[in-house]
Coordinates of C-alpha atoms in Angstrom, one line a residue:
Chain A
X1 CA -20.2 34.8 0.8
X2 CA -20.3 31.9 -2.2
X3 CA -16.6 32.5 -3.0
X4 CA -14.5 29.5 -4.6
X5 CA -11.3 29.2 -3.8
X6 CA -8.8 26.6 -6.0
X7 CA -5.3 25.9 -4.4
X8 CA -2.5 24.2 -6.5
X9 CA -4.9 22.1 -8.3
X10 CA -3.6 19.7 -10.6
X11 CA -6.0 17.2 -12.4
X12 CA -4.8 14.1 -14.6
X13 CA -6.9 11.8 -16.7
X14 CA -6.4 8.1 -16.7
X15 CA -3.5 8.4 -14.2
X16 CA -1.2 5.6 -15.0
X17 CA -2.1 4.6 -18.4
X18 CA -0.6 5.3 -21.7
X19 CA -3.5 7.7 -22.3
X20 CA -2.4 9.8 -19.1
X21 CA -3.1 13.3 -19.7
X22 CA -2.8 16.7 -17.2
X23 CA -5.5 18.4 -18.0
X24 CA -4.9 20.9 -15.2
X25 CA -1.5 22.0 -14.0
X26 CA -1.3 23.9 -10.7
X27 CA -3.7 26.0 -10.9
X28 CA -4.4 28.7 -8.3
X29 CA -7.4 31.1 -8.3
X30 CA -10.0 33.0 -6.4
X31 CA -13.4 33.7 -7.9
X32 CA -15.2 36.4 -5.5
X33 CA -18.6 35.7 -4.2
X34 CA -21.2 37.9 -5.9
X35 CA -19.2 38.1 -9.3
X36 CA -20.0 37.3 -12.8
X37 CA -16.6 35.8 -13.6
X38 CA -15.9 34.4 -17.3
X39 CA -13.7 31.7 -18.4
X40 CA -12.1 31.6 -21.5
X41 CA -9.5 29.7 -23.1
X42 CA -8.6 27.9 -26.3
X43 CA -10.2 24.3 -26.9
X44 CA -8.3 21.7 -24.6
X45 CA -7.0 24.2 -22.3
X46 CA -8.9 22.7 -19.4
X47 CA -11.9 25.1 -18.5
X48 CA -14.4 22.0 -18.6
X49 CA -12.3 20.3 -16.2
X50 CA -12.1 23.1 -14.1
X51 CA -15.8 23.5 -14.1
X52 CA -16.3 20.2 -13.1
X53 CA -13.9 20.5 -10.1
X54 CA -15.9 23.2 -8.9
X55 CA -19.3 21.2 -8.1
X56 CA -16.9 18.0 -7.2
X57 CA -17.8 15.8 -10.1
X58 CA -14.3 15.5 -10.4
X59 CA -11.8 15.4 -7.7
X60 CA -8.5 17.1 -8.0
X61 CA -5.5 14.8 -8.1
X62 CA -3.7 17.2 -6.1
X63 CA -4.9 20.8 -4.6
X64 CA -7.8 21.5 -2.7
X65 CA -11.0 23.5 -3.7
X66 CA -12.2 25.8 -1.3
X67 CA -16.2 27.0 -0.9
X68 CA -16.1 29.8 1.5
X69 CA -13.1 28.8 3.2
X70 CA -14.0 24.8 3.5
X71 CA -12.6 22.2 1.6
X72 CA -15.4 20.4 -0.3
X73 CA -14.1 17.2 -0.1
X74 CA -13.6 17.3 3.8
X75 CA -16.6 15.0 3.9
X76 CA -16.6 13.0 0.5
X77 CA -20.1 11.6 1.8
X78 CA -21.7 15.0 1.6
X79 CA -20.4 16.0 -1.9
X80 CA -23.9 15.3 -3.3
X81 CA -25.2 18.5 -0.9
X82 CA -22.4 20.6 -2.2
X83 CA -23.9 19.8 -6.0
X84 CA -27.1 21.9 -4.7
X85 CA -25.0 25.1 -3.4
X86 CA -23.0 25.2 -6.8
X87 CA -25.3 24.1 -9.8
X88 CA -23.1 22.9 -13.1
X89 CA -25.0 23.4 -16.5
X90 CA -23.0 21.1 -18.7
X91 CA -22.0 21.8 -22.4
X92 CA -25.4 21.0 -24.3
X93 CA -27.4 20.4 -21.5
X94 CA -30.3 19.6 -23.6
X95 CA -29.0 16.2 -24.0
X96 CA -29.7 15.3 -20.2
X97 CA -33.7 15.9 -20.7
X98 CA -35.5 13.0 -19.7
X99 CA -38.6 13.2 -18.1
X100 CA -42.3 13.4 -19.7
X101 CA -43.1 17.0 -19.3
X102 CA -40.8 20.0 -18.9
X103 CA -42.3 20.8 -15.4
X104 CA -41.3 17.2 -14.4
X105 CA -37.6 17.8 -15.9
X106 CA -37.4 20.9 -14.1
X107 CA -38.3 19.4 -10.7
X108 CA -35.9 16.5 -10.9
X109 CA -33.2 18.7 -9.1
X110 CA -35.2 19.9 -6.5
X111 CA -36.9 16.7 -5.7
X112 CA -33.8 15.1 -5.1
X113 CA -33.1 17.7 -2.8
X114 CA -36.1 16.3 -0.9
X115 CA -38.4 19.5 -0.7
X116 CA -42.0 19.5 -0.2
X117 CA -43.8 19.3 -3.3
X118 CA -45.1 22.8 -3.2
X119 CA -41.7 24.2 -2.4
X120 CA -40.5 22.4 -5.4
X121 CA -43.5 23.8 -7.7
X122 CA -42.8 27.2 -6.5
X123 CA -39.2 26.7 -7.6
X124 CA -40.2 25.5 -10.9
X125 CA -42.4 28.2 -11.6
X126 CA -39.5 30.8 -10.5
X127 CA -36.6 29.0 -12.5
X128 CA -39.0 28.8 -15.9
X129 CA -39.8 32.5 -15.6
X130 CA -36.0 33.3 -15.4
X131 CA -35.2 30.9 -18.3
X132 CA -38.0 32.2 -20.4
X133 CA -40.3 28.9 -20.2
X134 CA -44.2 29.8 -20.9
X135 CA -46.6 28.3 -18.7
X136 CA -47.9 26.2 -21.5
X137 CA -44.3 25.0 -22.5
X138 CA -44.5 23.3 -19.2
X139 CA -47.0 20.6 -19.9
X140 CA -45.2 19.4 -23.4
X141 CA -42.8 17.0 -23.7
X142 CA -38.9 18.2 -23.4
X143 CA -38.6 16.5 -27.0
X144 CA -41.1 18.5 -28.6
X145 CA -39.4 21.9 -27.6
X146 CA -36.8 23.6 -30.1
X147 CA -33.1 23.3 -29.3
X148 CA -33.1 26.9 -28.0
X149 CA -35.9 26.1 -25.8
X150 CA -34.5 22.3 -24.7
X151 CA -31.4 24.3 -23.7
X152 CA -33.5 26.8 -21.8
X153 CA -35.6 24.1 -20.1
X154 CA -32.2 22.3 -19.1
X155 CA -30.6 25.4 -17.9
X156 CA -34.1 26.0 -15.7
X157 CA -33.3 22.4 -14.2
X158 CA -30.1 24.0 -12.6
X159 CA -31.6 27.0 -11.5
X160 CA -34.7 25.4 -9.8
X161 CA -32.0 24.2 -7.0
X162 CA -31.3 27.8 -6.5
X163 CA -27.7 27.4 -6.3
X164 CA -25.4 29.8 -4.6
X165 CA -23.3 29.5 -7.0
X166 CA -24.2 28.9 -10.8
X167 CA -21.5 27.3 -13.4
X168 CA -22.3 27.3 -16.9
X169 CA -20.0 25.8 -19.6
X170 CA -20.8 27.3 -23.0
X171 CA -24.4 28.0 -22.3
X172 CA -24.9 29.4 -25.7
X173 CA -22.8 27.4 -28.0
X174 CA -24.5 26.8 -31.3
X175 CA -27.5 29.1 -30.7
X176 CA -28.6 31.7 -33.0
X177 CA -28.4 35.3 -31.3
X178 CA -31.7 35.8 -30.2
X179 CA -31.4 32.4 -28.7
X180 CA -28.1 33.5 -27.1
X181 CA -29.4 36.6 -25.7
X182 CA -32.3 35.1 -24.1
X183 CA -30.1 32.5 -22.2
X184 CA -27.5 35.1 -21.1
X185 CA -30.4 37.5 -20.1
X186 CA -31.9 34.8 -17.9
X187 CA -28.9 34.1 -16.5
X188 CA -28.4 37.8 -15.4
X189 CA -32.0 37.8 -14.3
X190 CA -31.2 35.0 -11.8
X191 CA -28.1 36.5 -10.7
X192 CA -29.8 40.0 -10.0
X193 CA -32.8 38.3 -7.9
X194 CA -30.5 35.6 -6.4
X195 CA -27.3 37.5 -5.8
X196 CA -25.4 34.2 -6.5
X197 CA -22.0 34.2 -8.0
X198 CA -22.3 33.0 -11.7
X199 CA -19.1 31.5 -13.6
X200 CA -19.6 31.1 -17.5
X201 CA -17.4 29.6 -20.0
X202 CA -17.6 30.9 -23.3
X203 CA -15.6 31.3 -26.4
X204 CA -17.2 34.3 -27.4
X205 CA -15.7 37.6 -26.3
X206 CA -18.3 39.9 -26.9
X207 CA -20.7 37.9 -24.5
X208 CA -17.9 37.9 -21.9
X209 CA -17.2 41.7 -22.5
X210 CA -21.0 42.4 -21.9
X211 CA -21.7 39.9 -19.4
X212 CA -18.6 39.6 -17.1
X213 CA -17.0 41.5 -14.4
X214 CA -13.7 39.3 -14.0
X215 CA -12.2 37.3 -16.9
X216 CA -10.0 34.1 -16.1
X217 CA -8.0 32.9 -19.0
X218 CA -6.6 29.3 -19.3
X219 CA -3.9 28.2 -21.4
X220 CA -2.2 24.7 -21.8
X221 CA -3.6 23.4 -18.3
X222 CA -2.4 26.6 -16.5
X223 CA -3.8 29.7 -15.4
X224 CA -2.7 32.5 -17.9
X225 CA -4.1 35.7 -16.7
X226 CA -6.9 37.0 -14.3
X227 CA -8.3 40.2 -14.0
X228 CA -11.3 42.6 -15.2
X229 CA -12.2 42.8 -18.5
X230 CA -10.5 45.8 -19.2
X231 CA -7.0 44.4 -17.8
X232 CA -7.6 41.3 -19.6
X233 CA -8.3 42.8 -22.9
X234 CA -5.7 45.4 -22.9
X235 CA -3.2 42.5 -23.9
X236 CA -4.5 41.7 -27.2
X237 CA -1.0 40.0 -28.3
X238 CA -0.7 37.8 -25.0
X239 CA -4.1 36.7 -25.8
X240 CA -3.1 36.1 -29.4
X241 CA -0.4 33.9 -28.3
X242 CA -2.7 31.7 -26.7
X243 CA -5.2 31.2 -29.7
X244 CA -7.7 33.8 -28.2
X245 CA -9.2 37.2 -29.4
X246 CA -10.3 40.5 -28.0
X247 CA -14.0 41.8 -28.7
X248 CA -14.2 43.1 -32.5
X249 CA -14.9 46.2 -31.3
X250 CA -11.8 46.7 -29.2
X251 CA -9.9 46.2 -32.3
X252 CA -11.9 48.4 -34.3
X253 CA -11.1 51.1 -31.6
X254 CA -7.5 50.0 -31.7
X255 CA -7.6 50.8 -35.3
X256 CA -9.2 53.9 -34.8
X257 CA -6.6 54.9 -32.6
X258 CA -3.8 54.1 -34.8
X259 CA -5.6 56.5 -37.2
X260 CA -5.3 59.4 -35.1
X261 CA -8.7 59.2 -33.0
X262 CA -8.3 59.7 -29.4
X263 CA -10.1 56.8 -28.3
X264 CA -9.8 55.5 -24.8
X265 CA -7.8 52.2 -24.6
X266 CA -10.6 50.4 -22.4
X267 CA -13.4 49.8 -24.9
X268 CA -14.5 46.3 -25.2
X269 CA -18.7 47.0 -25.9
X270 CA -20.2 48.6 -28.4
X271 CA -22.1 50.9 -26.2
X272 CA -18.7 52.0 -24.8
X273 CA -17.4 52.6 -28.0
X274 CA -20.7 54.7 -29.2
X275 CA -20.3 56.9 -25.9
X276 CA -16.2 57.4 -26.6
X277 CA -17.4 58.7 -30.1
X278 CA -20.1 60.9 -28.8
X279 CA -18.0 62.3 -26.7
X280 CA -15.4 62.9 -29.4
X281 CA -17.9 64.6 -31.6
X282 CA -18.6 66.9 -28.9
X283 CA -22.2 65.8 -28.9
X284 CA -24.0 63.8 -26.0
X285 CA -26.7 62.6 -27.9
X286 CA -27.3 58.8 -28.7
Chain B
X1 CA -8.2 9.0 -30.1
X2 CA -11.5 7.4 -28.6
X3 CA -11.7 4.9 -31.3
X4 CA -8.6 2.6 -30.2
X5 CA -9.1 3.3 -26.5
X6 CA -11.6 0.4 -26.5
X7 CA -10.4 -2.9 -25.2
X8 CA -6.7 -3.5 -24.5
X9 CA -5.3 -1.9 -27.4
X10 CA -1.8 -0.5 -26.4
X11 CA -0.3 1.7 -29.1
X12 CA 3.5 1.0 -30.3
X13 CA 5.0 -0.1 -33.4
X14 CA 7.0 -3.5 -32.3
X15 CA 7.1 -6.3 -35.0
X16 CA 3.7 -7.5 -33.3
X17 CA 1.9 -4.2 -34.2
X18 CA 3.1 -4.2 -37.9
X19 CA 1.8 -7.5 -38.7
X20 CA -0.9 -8.0 -41.0
X21 CA -4.2 -8.4 -39.1
X22 CA -5.4 -11.5 -41.2
X23 CA -1.9 -13.1 -40.3
X24 CA -2.5 -12.3 -36.8
X25 CA -5.8 -13.7 -36.3
X26 CA -4.3 -17.1 -37.9
X27 CA -1.4 -16.9 -35.8
X28 CA -3.6 -16.5 -32.7
X29 CA -5.1 -19.5 -33.5
X30 CA -2.2 -21.9 -34.2
X31 CA -1.0 -20.8 -31.1
X32 CA -3.7 -21.5 -29.0
X33 CA -3.8 -24.8 -30.8
X34 CA 0.1 -25.5 -30.0
X35 CA -0.6 -24.9 -26.2
X36 CA -2.7 -27.7 -26.4
X37 CA -0.2 -30.0 -27.9
X38 CA 2.2 -30.1 -24.4
X39 CA 2.2 -32.8 -22.9
X40 CA 5.4 -33.0 -20.5
X41 CA 7.2 -30.8 -18.4
X42 CA 9.6 -29.7 -21.3
X43 CA 7.1 -28.8 -23.5
X44 CA 5.4 -26.7 -21.1
X45 CA 8.7 -24.9 -20.5
X46 CA 8.9 -24.1 -24.0
X47 CA 5.6 -22.9 -24.0
X48 CA 5.9 -20.8 -21.1
X49 CA 9.2 -19.0 -22.6
X50 CA 7.4 -18.6 -26.2
X51 CA 4.8 -16.5 -24.0
X52 CA 7.6 -14.4 -22.4
X53 CA 9.3 -14.0 -25.8
X54 CA 6.0 -12.8 -27.3
X55 CA 5.6 -10.0 -24.4
X56 CA 9.2 -9.2 -25.1
X57 CA 8.8 -8.4 -28.6
X58 CA 5.7 -6.9 -28.1
X59 CA 7.3 -4.2 -26.2
X60 CA 4.1 -4.2 -23.8
X61 CA 5.0 -3.5 -20.3
X62 CA 4.7 -6.4 -18.3
X63 CA 2.5 -4.8 -15.6
X64 CA 0.0 -4.2 -18.4
X65 CA 0.1 -7.6 -19.3
X66 CA -0.6 -8.8 -15.5
X67 CA -3.4 -6.3 -15.4
X68 CA -5.1 -8.1 -18.2
X69 CA -5.0 -11.1 -16.3
X70 CA -6.6 -10.1 -13.3
X71 CA -10.0 -10.7 -14.4
X72 CA -9.3 -14.6 -14.9
X73 CA -7.4 -14.8 -11.3
X74 CA -11.0 -16.1 -10.0
X75 CA -11.0 -18.9 -12.7
X76 CA -7.4 -19.8 -12.3
X77 CA -7.8 -19.9 -8.7
X78 CA -10.9 -22.1 -8.9
X79 CA -9.0 -24.6 -11.6
X80 CA -6.3 -24.8 -8.8
X81 CA -8.3 -25.7 -6.0
X82 CA -10.4 -28.2 -7.8
X83 CA -7.6 -29.9 -9.4
X84 CA -5.6 -30.0 -6.4
X85 CA -8.2 -31.5 -4.0
X86 CA -9.9 -33.7 -6.9
X87 CA -7.4 -35.3 -8.9
X88 CA -6.9 -38.8 -7.9
X89 CA -3.5 -40.4 -9.1
X90 CA -0.7 -42.5 -7.8
X91 CA 1.7 -40.5 -5.7
X92 CA 0.0 -39.2 -2.4
X93 CA 1.4 -36.4 -0.9
X94 CA -0.7 -35.3 1.7
X95 CA -3.6 -37.1 3.6
X96 CA -5.3 -35.6 6.2
X97 CA -8.7 -36.1 7.2
X98 CA -10.8 -36.4 4.1
X99 CA -8.0 -34.4 2.1
X100 CA -5.8 -36.3 -0.2
X101 CA -3.6 -34.5 -2.2
X102 CA -1.7 -36.1 -4.9
X103 CA 1.5 -35.1 -7.1
X104 CA -0.8 -35.6 -10.1
X105 CA -3.1 -33.3 -8.7
X106 CA -0.7 -30.3 -8.5
X107 CA 1.1 -31.0 -11.9
X108 CA -2.2 -30.5 -13.7
X109 CA -3.3 -27.6 -11.5
X110 CA 0.2 -25.9 -12.8
X111 CA -0.4 -27.2 -16.4
X112 CA -4.0 -25.8 -16.5
X113 CA -2.9 -22.5 -14.9
X114 CA 0.1 -22.3 -17.2
X115 CA -2.3 -23.3 -20.5
X116 CA -4.8 -20.5 -19.3
X117 CA -2.3 -17.8 -19.0
X118 CA -0.5 -18.6 -22.3
X119 CA -3.9 -18.6 -24.0
X120 CA -4.7 -14.7 -22.6
X121 CA -1.0 -13.7 -23.1
X122 CA -0.9 -15.4 -26.8
X123 CA -4.3 -14.0 -28.0
X124 CA -3.7 -10.8 -26.4
X125 CA 0.1 -10.2 -27.8
X126 CA -1.5 -11.2 -31.4
X127 CA -4.6 -9.5 -31.4
X128 CA -6.1 -7.3 -28.6
X129 CA -3.0 -5.7 -27.2
X130 CA -1.5 -5.0 -30.5
X131 CA -4.3 -4.9 -33.3
X132 CA -6.7 -2.1 -33.3
X133 CA -10.4 -3.1 -32.9
X134 CA -10.8 -1.7 -36.8
X135 CA -7.5 -3.6 -38.3
X136 CA -9.1 -6.6 -36.5
X137 CA -12.5 -6.3 -38.2
X138 CA -10.6 -5.7 -41.5
X139 CA -8.8 -8.8 -41.1
X140 CA -12.0 -10.9 -40.3
X141 CA -13.5 -9.4 -43.4
X142 CA -10.8 -10.5 -45.5
X143 CA -10.3 -14.0 -43.8
X144 CA -14.0 -14.8 -44.3
X145 CA -14.3 -13.0 -47.8
X146 CA -14.4 -16.7 -49.3
X147 CA -17.7 -17.2 -47.7
X148 CA -19.2 -14.5 -50.2
X149 CA -19.9 -17.4 -52.7
X150 CA -22.1 -18.9 -50.6
X151 CA -24.3 -15.3 -50.3
X152 CA -23.1 -14.8 -46.7
X153 CA -23.3 -10.9 -46.4
X154 CA -19.7 -10.5 -44.8
X155 CA -19.1 -7.1 -46.1
X156 CA -22.3 -5.9 -43.9
X157 CA -21.3 -8.2 -41.0
X158 CA -17.9 -6.5 -40.9
X159 CA -19.5 -2.8 -41.7
X160 CA -21.9 -3.7 -38.5
X161 CA -19.0 -5.1 -36.4
X162 CA -17.0 -1.6 -37.1
X163 CA -19.7 0.6 -36.6
X164 CA -20.4 -0.9 -33.4
X165 CA -17.0 -1.0 -32.0
X166 CA -16.8 2.3 -33.2
X167 CA -19.7 3.4 -31.2
X168 CA -19.0 1.6 -27.8
X169 CA -16.5 4.1 -26.7
X170 CA -19.1 7.0 -28.1
X171 CA -21.8 5.4 -26.1
X172 CA -19.6 5.0 -22.9
X173 CA -18.2 8.6 -23.0
X174 CA -22.1 9.9 -23.7
X175 CA -23.3 8.0 -20.5
X176 CA -20.4 9.5 -18.5
X177 CA -21.2 12.9 -19.6
X178 CA -25.3 12.2 -19.1
X179 CA -24.4 10.6 -15.3
X180 CA -22.4 13.6 -14.5
X181 CA -25.1 15.8 -15.6
X182 CA -27.5 14.0 -13.7
X183 CA -25.4 14.2 -10.3
X184 CA -25.2 17.6 -10.9
X185 CA -28.9 17.4 -10.4
X186 CA -28.5 15.5 -7.3
X187 CA -28.8 12.0 -8.9
X188 CA -27.6 9.2 -6.7
X189 CA -27.2 6.0 -8.1
X190 CA -25.4 4.0 -5.4
X191 CA -27.7 4.3 -2.5
X192 CA -31.5 2.9 -2.0
X193 CA -33.2 -0.2 -2.6
X194 CA -32.8 -2.2 -5.9
X195 CA -36.1 -0.6 -7.0
X196 CA -35.0 2.8 -6.0
X197 CA -31.8 2.3 -7.8
X198 CA -33.2 1.0 -11.2
X199 CA -35.6 4.1 -10.9
X200 CA -32.4 6.2 -10.6
X201 CA -31.1 4.9 -13.9
X202 CA -34.2 6.3 -16.1
X203 CA -32.7 9.6 -15.9
X204 CA -29.7 8.2 -17.7
X205 CA -30.9 5.5 -20.0
X206 CA -33.7 8.0 -21.6
X207 CA -31.5 10.6 -22.8
X208 CA -28.8 7.7 -23.9
X209 CA -31.4 5.8 -26.2
X210 CA -31.9 9.4 -27.5
X211 CA -28.9 10.4 -28.3
X212 CA -28.0 6.6 -29.5
X213 CA -30.9 6.7 -32.0
X214 CA -30.0 10.2 -33.1
X215 CA -26.5 9.4 -33.8
X216 CA -27.4 6.3 -35.7
X217 CA -29.8 8.4 -38.1
X218 CA -27.1 10.9 -38.6
X219 CA -24.4 8.3 -39.3
X220 CA -26.9 6.9 -41.7
X221 CA -27.6 10.3 -43.7
X222 CA -23.9 10.8 -43.8
X223 CA -23.1 7.4 -45.2
X224 CA -25.9 7.9 -47.7
X225 CA -24.5 11.5 -48.4
X226 CA -21.0 9.7 -49.4
X227 CA -23.0 7.4 -51.7
X228 CA -22.5 4.1 -49.2
X229 CA -24.4 1.2 -50.9
X230 CA -23.0 -1.7 -49.4
X231 CA -19.8 -3.9 -50.2
X232 CA -20.1 -4.1 -54.2
X233 CA -17.3 -2.6 -56.1
X234 CA -16.1 -0.6 -53.0
X235 CA -12.3 0.0 -52.7
X236 CA -10.4 0.2 -49.3
X237 CA -8.0 3.0 -48.1
X238 CA -5.7 0.6 -46.5
X239 CA -4.9 -2.4 -48.4
X240 CA -3.7 -5.2 -46.3
X241 CA -0.5 -6.6 -47.9
X242 CA 1.4 -9.7 -46.9
X243 CA 5.0 -9.2 -45.9
X244 CA 8.2 -11.4 -45.4
X245 CA 7.9 -10.7 -41.9
X246 CA 4.2 -12.0 -42.2
X247 CA 5.1 -15.2 -43.5
X248 CA 8.3 -15.8 -41.3
X249 CA 6.0 -15.3 -38.3
X250 CA 3.6 -17.9 -39.6
X251 CA 6.6 -20.4 -40.3
X252 CA 7.9 -19.4 -36.6
X253 CA 4.6 -20.3 -35.2
X254 CA 4.1 -23.7 -37.0
X255 CA 7.7 -24.8 -36.5
X256 CA 7.0 -24.2 -32.8
X257 CA 4.1 -26.4 -32.6
X258 CA 6.0 -29.1 -34.5
X259 CA 9.0 -28.7 -32.2
X260 CA 6.4 -29.1 -29.2
X261 CA 5.1 -32.2 -30.7
X262 CA 8.8 -33.5 -31.1
X263 CA 9.7 -32.8 -27.1
X264 CA 6.7 -34.6 -26.4
X265 CA 7.8 -37.4 -28.0
X266 CA 11.9 -37.4 -27.4
X267 CA 12.2 -35.5 -24.0
X268 CA 12.1 -37.4 -20.9
X269 CA 10.0 -35.9 -18.1
X270 CA 6.9 -35.9 -16.1
X271 CA 4.1 -36.3 -18.6
X272 CA 0.9 -34.4 -17.7

């Protein structure tokens, strides 16, 4: 369920003008339902274009996007319905807040779905809880919130539609570590409760290693690599060639290996490194 | 990049692209004036040829130029219909029920269409297609600078225009982003009654105004941080220099206008 497939997708911006630009070039990939998939790539590699294809904001120049095996553009008039199933949180979503209260803003999506007022209210409360919006905040103006709170209110606005696939374009960009953990923790909570598929675009390899099951690497408008974190992060040279990095802890483990410590290859979170080091030292403790 | 995508500017490096913007403004005015000097079929032919030459010199694809004419197609059609059916002359061509079409009507219609086309193409080739909006405001500021004697705020006016031009593509981009974000939340801008559609704009307008004020504020701070205090004693990064090409082009357009007058006087042909 909730599986997204891209088949030979190409996307051109400003086709037929001197500013024509190929943002995606023959990309084919499958995002399995229920997974957390990370989308990484250098700036301008086509990540944001790709996520906007998933919920039908952009229509591919060539190729098909399939949701559970059905072409999402089969009935173009019903594309709005797909947008409730594939919820997209755009970059800097705090700039889309507009209502008088946070509550009304989160309710905008569910209201557009034509739900009953009771259902809308229930969903607002549920989404606010996921995103860490306290009940007092719900009655404040969204413009009085802090940057991190605004961001979370905007994400709650998408979660309130209960999308089967939640797509987030750099949800933690420009936030402090605490704000970042709050947001990523909220996304994880939403996924555990709803069983939905989650796709996260990010530049932070550490976050990706911590939260994602699968990674998709984009480079120069093409699919560069796809696989588990282990598979991807065991290719530091290839990643460096397209302007990407492995998590810092993976590099630390690499350097330690070079100095003779028998650490396993597949270390990409601090917890794994700590566990491996503990084993090496013969202890079991923390 | 986005600063130059505004309007019809078509990047290139032709003679017309390289001309001094001050000269280009003057040239465009002269050229339009010249197009009104045409009185007979030969001078109109010369005018048409000159427009073609301009397009060739600018090296802008003909398809792009034609696309630029599309918005005024309706005005041209309207002119043609009005002139053909309403002009009264001496040579009656068709008489049918209440419709009378005279040769003079057709000739006036053709000359009007030609004139409108040449004015659009001419200003396009000298200004909008070959000059960036920023260069254009720079040129206007320099041309108007003598008015500073009368305490007209020429620099401030040009700065306002530059900022406005710079902000238009930004605001368009911003609007597109906000629209996409609200569409992702199920916003519908295209169906429903007029009132519903107007209401559907609120989720776009509120964030757009908020961001416009925020940007204006940030820009003002950034300008003050770099000690901007208006035009007094301010030097420029790109100082405009008139080159031989500029003067030659000016001479060419003046000669062209003069030759049109001569053609009117001495070449026989239908007088329009």
